[in-house]
């Protein structure tokens, strides 16, 4: 790679991608990567033919033709169509074209793309010998092409990329992506056995052919919140199967952390989370001002983790391939323990991705601004706290990218970034969160019930204003979220203690477990039984000097700096905890009825808006529909809710409270945690039980 | 020979001579007299004092082996082999290039230990005295004891060569002369509580002859090779009754004199014995035509501590519950001594013809083998070598132009078709066909026709013949490899067809990764071939060699690590624990998982019943 100078950052060497190189020399650069030593070098078309001719598929074609009473030819025709719908048509010129478009755009808006050198070399070595699966984090559409782009630049075999079907509706883009190596997957194929088999065989043929590494996103979709999502296991299982059946001796899984200093889709995501598809006319000015061409999006870093050998991972988890030796190879089913292993593997991959994600100073600044969200903060205080939080992240193993030795310079750099995203403003020398609209907020009354609030009127313009004001906070939240995983269980525990002078160990434990369970889909919590996580967290906080234990009582250490730090750390997740509370309130108001999921989300958001409007809660982040989706999912796990999914396939899913006493307890406990023991809104009127 | 009455006569003569032969001190019938009396000069494969002509620390005859001459060129010497004096100028350059061979780095064997260096025998004078009248010979000489205390696994030979021979040795060697001798000896052993380990050719590669280090009783090696007579031949039914100590080459020579062959031809045939074959469930190269050992035996006589196991009829098949002979086949010396075997014999074939076929890739070769198996038209032997072995085949010859000859000759014949053959990818199949000239011709045509479906081209007879000729000398290569710091071993498995290709690749990958992980610097040699075809699967044979010189670890330990992981990989890929080498001691740890604990309990139950004192205490097979 004829690129700019490499540099060392946080102990790793990075090589910049040469965005400045002339178009012609880019287009003409030779690309002749070393093929995998075991590949038969099949063309994309040949791969498809192998898929169509596979014994597994042939057997299913026969079966379907018999059971559905249709001719084999008609099933074969369907198969051909599906294979074409899935298959990639990778061709170098297309990859170059896409890469050139990307370069052209990025060149103007970002300051650089930096690739960690050693990891890149290891990846290059691996694809020469093993079947490799590249597993990037997924924060932006750009991820789709970024990997191909830097592999192209470094003369490493290009990946076949599993892409979601949503692209398929965009004709031009999908055809371009297909020719750049994307293969397409329908969003759901649960009950379509034929489709599922074809996709599986296709993916496995690409894997075992070893012509190209495979790339897919373990999180399944772009993380709109920039929090790491829980792993999707479908594709991962498809990768594991050929190993268990001995089609390959190993698969190397390469977790890739792509860190964007600023996410290109930040505003898009914020709107999506709020569920406001198009910006309102009144706010469009704001969005326009942020037009890509004139803003700075900082830099992009690509970091590699040590590859995971599937073989070693299976051995460590006590999974043997031997039992599969007595199954015919065209008939695969998971044996006991194997699904759990895949799940574990999924989390392991995410853990590795997370560890290498860069924490940018803008994440730290965003966290501080959201926390000290009251009428602006002075520059010095922010710089000071930025240093503190940086140190705390580093203590926990996080990699913080300070692009300058001078913290003040770093601060100025990220203030500029945040200014250009429009989510902060400087007023009288103080930095504050930008408001899209001036909204009038009422002072909350004492002794309200949920019912009072829900029935209170809120004009549609007031509602719109409140929602729009969620926008800037959600963008800042997007950046804050990128560092939460370093603190998550500490934050949960501090949340349970905060504001209370002391707390009994038993009570703390109970609250910690309740809250953790309620957030289990919102965040990826440390693995292992809750009791153990509790003990570990407790000791960790004691060791860090944030809490003290005396007898069976726990205190927050009373030293000013530590106290602020504690509240800062618990503040990281406060909007999510508040979200859980709002959800609880809303579910209480349902009084055992059944409601569609969509409506539940909408109504909960409205309730949230009213709570904000009436001055009960400050954070606008609770307007995010995502919080409620996750909370419902968590409640499904803990048994508070259940979704009778199967009964209503195809239609909107339903929500129904299953365990009312547990919901009540949770509402009470979370309310207590959030509002120092006295929640301002009660549910009493509704307690029929 | 074709006159049935003449054949009957010869059988009859055998019976008529009975009274004379009863003078034999064994008191058993000896029918070899009428056979061998025709040619009195017949020699045995080796004398009772084996070390007079056999190597003490390696394969085969001590006057045979591969060496480097003073110019650093490899050559083979071995007066008993047609390849004697063969100079191989291509071998060393090839090994230097591919394996990082360095002839200045040597690890020659230590000299044979003096008797004083070896642990003294555990005395058992009363037993010895009691046995003396029932044996041809008894020895407590150090060299005999050492020779009878090992087989041919890599680590056993490495220990011999290292000079640090701290293994448990047998305490005496006894040579019985007949079935009754054996019966008496076993009886006496029970009486004196002595451990017996039967010994045939000593060629096993499973640690089967290693003495258990915790055996407190005296251990007697029962050397079976004095029991080497063909007791009778029944030409009407094409069977022969043979003493179990007969060595393969002697058996074949004696049968050939009468116009017959057993058809059992393991690569170790020059030194391994009939009893050893039965005890290990061995497999011969020509099993497609003649069957594996279990297909060849009709009746087995076995002396156990609780009596003799035998049967009272020679009918070809029966339905009498589980076949008890299958407890003996593969018993690996744990239940008793196989003394006599009635086996099938076949008339010698009129024609023996070789052939070879080359394929663009190993994968296509496997598809071909699979098809041949499906059509059930496999010749006596059909073997598919991977690219590495194909290359080695090309360098094991005196011509100075490496890989060119076969390729050139094929190129000449098939100018246009030869495109697509990459010398670094192609694989070769060797064929051995036996039968009448017409049969062989037809068979060859059919085999070559099928090959064309898989882009296979005939590589001519000569290449096939050379492949099979090399078979017997290849075993000597390991000793030279030892001399230059390489450890090498072969291992085998049987596996369903659909898994063959993937298993071969996966095992090679795993081993080469393991070698790297264990600090082996020079590239290892890992190669395989498909040596047998069956309806549902194949036998695959691997060769592994690597240099341990640069590795800090104890070589034996290093070797175990790699061998054991290689076996894990074979099993993980759906391969069996063994196709024909047996379990012995080195594969014991996997047997329980392979056969289920209940299955193993069945074997234990038989063992306990038949040998409650554990006289046959070699500790093979059972975990
Ligand atoms: C170079 C080489 C090539 C080989 N090729 C083949 C091959 O092609 N096919 C194949 O099947 N094997 C092969 N082998 C393995 C070996 O030759 C066989 O296992 C053979 O059957 C062993 O016979 P043996 O007489 O040498 O037995 P030994 O090694 O002496 O003994 C093997 C086991 O059998 C027991 N035993 C021996 N004789 C008797 C008896 N009379 N009664 C009871 N127990 C007895 C012993 O106690 C011991 O446990 C090869 C080995 C080498 C080194």
Short mmCIF file of N, CA, C and O in Angstrom, two decimals, chain B residues 354-358 385 390 393-394 397 404-410 413 428-431 458-470:
data_model
loop_
_atom_site.label_atom_id
_atom_site.label_comp_id
_atom_site.label_asym_id
_atom_site.label_seq_id
_atom_site.Cartn_x
_atom_site.Cartn_y
_atom_site.Cartn_z
N UNK B 354 0.29 -54.68 -13.76
CA UNK B 354 0.26 -53.42 -13.03
C UNK B 354 -0.30 -52.33 -13.93
O UNK B 354 -0.29 -52.46 -15.16
N UNK B 355 -0.74 -51.29 -13.33
CA UNK B 355 -1.21 -50.16 -14.11
C UNK B 355 -1.13 -48.90 -13.27
O UNK B 355 -0.95 -48.97 -12.05
N UNK B 356 -1.22 -47.76 -13.93
CA UNK B 356 -1.27 -46.51 -13.17
C UNK B 356 -2.15 -45.51 -13.91
O UNK B 356 -2.28 -45.57 -15.13
N UNK B 357 -2.76 -44.66 -13.14
CA UNK B 357 -3.62 -43.63 -13.71
C UNK B 357 -3.28 -42.33 -13.00
O UNK B 357 -3.14 -42.33 -11.77
N UNK B 358 -3.15 -41.27 -13.75
CA UNK B 358 -2.92 -39.98 -13.08
C UNK B 358 -4.17 -39.12 -13.18
O UNK B 358 -4.90 -39.18 -14.17
N UNK B 385 -2.45 -42.19 -4.49
CA UNK B 385 -1.49 -41.41 -3.74
C UNK B 385 -1.75 -39.92 -3.89
O UNK B 385 -2.11 -39.47 -4.99
N UNK B 390 2.94 -38.74 -4.86
CA UNK B 390 3.20 -38.83 -6.29
C UNK B 390 4.59 -38.26 -6.59
O UNK B 390 5.39 -38.85 -7.30
N UNK B 393 7.24 -40.52 -5.34
CA UNK B 393 7.38 -41.63 -6.29
C UNK B 393 8.28 -41.25 -7.46
O UNK B 393 9.05 -42.05 -7.96
N UNK B 394 8.17 -40.00 -7.86
CA UNK B 394 8.97 -39.55 -9.00
C UNK B 394 10.44 -39.37 -8.65
O UNK B 394 11.29 -39.48 -9.53
N UNK B 397 13.82 -42.63 -7.92
CA UNK B 397 14.28 -43.38 -9.08
C UNK B 397 15.59 -42.79 -9.57
O UNK B 397 15.95 -41.67 -9.24
N UNK B 404 9.83 -35.32 -14.35
CA UNK B 404 9.60 -35.15 -15.78
C UNK B 404 9.14 -36.45 -16.43
O UNK B 404 8.19 -36.44 -17.19
N UNK B 405 9.79 -37.54 -16.06
CA UNK B 405 9.57 -38.72 -16.88
C UNK B 405 8.11 -39.10 -17.04
O UNK B 405 7.61 -39.19 -18.16
N UNK B 406 7.42 -39.27 -15.92
CA UNK B 406 6.03 -39.72 -16.08
C UNK B 406 5.23 -38.66 -16.82
O UNK B 406 4.47 -38.93 -17.74
N UNK B 407 5.49 -37.43 -16.43
CA UNK B 407 4.73 -36.35 -17.05
C UNK B 407 5.05 -36.28 -18.53
O UNK B 407 4.15 -36.21 -19.36
N UNK B 408 6.34 -36.38 -18.83
CA UNK B 408 6.70 -36.32 -20.25
C UNK B 408 6.09 -37.46 -21.03
O UNK B 408 5.56 -37.26 -22.12
N UNK B 409 6.13 -38.64 -20.43
CA UNK B 409 5.63 -39.76 -21.21
C UNK B 409 4.13 -39.61 -21.43
O UNK B 409 3.62 -39.92 -22.49
N UNK B 410 3.44 -39.11 -20.42
CA UNK B 410 2.01 -38.92 -20.62
C UNK B 410 1.77 -37.82 -21.64
O UNK B 410 0.92 -37.93 -22.51
N UNK B 413 1.81 -38.93 -25.08
CA UNK B 413 0.65 -39.69 -25.54
C UNK B 413 -0.58 -38.80 -25.70
O UNK B 413 -1.34 -38.93 -26.64
N UNK B 428 -1.80 -39.78 -8.25
CA UNK B 428 -1.65 -40.98 -9.07
C UNK B 428 -2.26 -42.18 -8.38
O UNK B 428 -2.23 -42.31 -7.16
N UNK B 429 -2.79 -43.03 -9.21
CA UNK B 429 -3.43 -44.24 -8.71
C UNK B 429 -2.65 -45.42 -9.28
O UNK B 429 -2.29 -45.41 -10.46
N UNK B 430 -2.33 -46.39 -8.43
CA UNK B 430 -1.65 -47.58 -8.95
C UNK B 430 -2.60 -48.76 -8.87
O UNK B 430 -3.41 -48.86 -7.95
N UNK B 431 -2.48 -49.63 -9.84
CA UNK B 431 -3.38 -50.78 -9.95
C UNK B 431 -2.57 -52.06 -9.98
O UNK B 431 -1.48 -52.11 -10.54
N UNK B 458 -4.18 -42.80 -18.29
CA UNK B 458 -3.35 -43.94 -17.94
C UNK B 458 -1.88 -43.52 -17.92
O UNK B 458 -1.39 -42.87 -18.84
N UNK B 459 -1.18 -43.89 -16.86
CA UNK B 459 0.23 -43.53 -16.75
C UNK B 459 1.13 -44.72 -17.06
O UNK B 459 2.33 -44.66 -16.82
N UNK B 460 0.56 -45.78 -17.54
CA UNK B 460 1.37 -46.90 -17.99
C UNK B 460 1.65 -47.93 -16.91
O UNK B 460 1.51 -47.68 -15.71
N UNK B 461 2.07 -49.10 -17.36
CA UNK B 461 2.30 -50.22 -16.45
C UNK B 461 3.52 -50.00 -15.58
O UNK B 461 3.52 -50.31 -14.39
N UNK B 462 4.57 -49.43 -16.17
CA UNK B 462 5.84 -49.35 -15.46
C UNK B 462 5.70 -48.55 -14.16
O UNK B 462 6.21 -48.93 -13.12
N UNK B 463 4.98 -47.44 -14.25
CA UNK B 463 4.81 -46.62 -13.05
C UNK B 463 4.04 -47.36 -11.97
O UNK B 463 4.29 -47.18 -10.79
N UNK B 464 3.10 -48.19 -12.40
CA UNK B 464 2.36 -48.99 -11.44
C UNK B 464 3.28 -50.02 -10.80
O UNK B 464 3.32 -50.16 -9.58
N UNK B 465 4.04 -50.70 -11.59
CA UNK B 465 4.91 -51.74 -11.07
C UNK B 465 5.91 -51.15 -10.05
O UNK B 465 6.12 -51.69 -8.98
N UNK B 466 6.46 -50.00 -10.45
CA UNK B 466 7.46 -49.39 -9.55
C UNK B 466 6.83 -49.05 -8.20
O UNK B 466 7.41 -49.25 -7.16
N UNK B 467 5.59 -48.56 -8.28
CA UNK B 467 4.88 -48.24 -7.05
C UNK B 467 4.84 -49.43 -6.12
O UNK B 467 5.13 -49.31 -4.92
N UNK B 468 4.49 -50.58 -6.65
CA UNK B 468 4.36 -51.75 -5.78
C UNK B 468 5.73 -52.31 -5.38
O UNK B 468 5.88 -52.87 -4.30
N UNK B 469 6.72 -52.16 -6.27
CA UNK B 469 8.06 -52.65 -5.93
C UNK B 469 8.63 -51.87 -4.76
O UNK B 469 9.34 -52.42 -3.91
N UNK B 470 8.30 -50.58 -4.73
CA UNK B 470 8.83 -49.73 -3.66
C UNK B 470 8.25 -50.12 -2.31
O UNK B 470 8.85 -49.87 -1.27
#
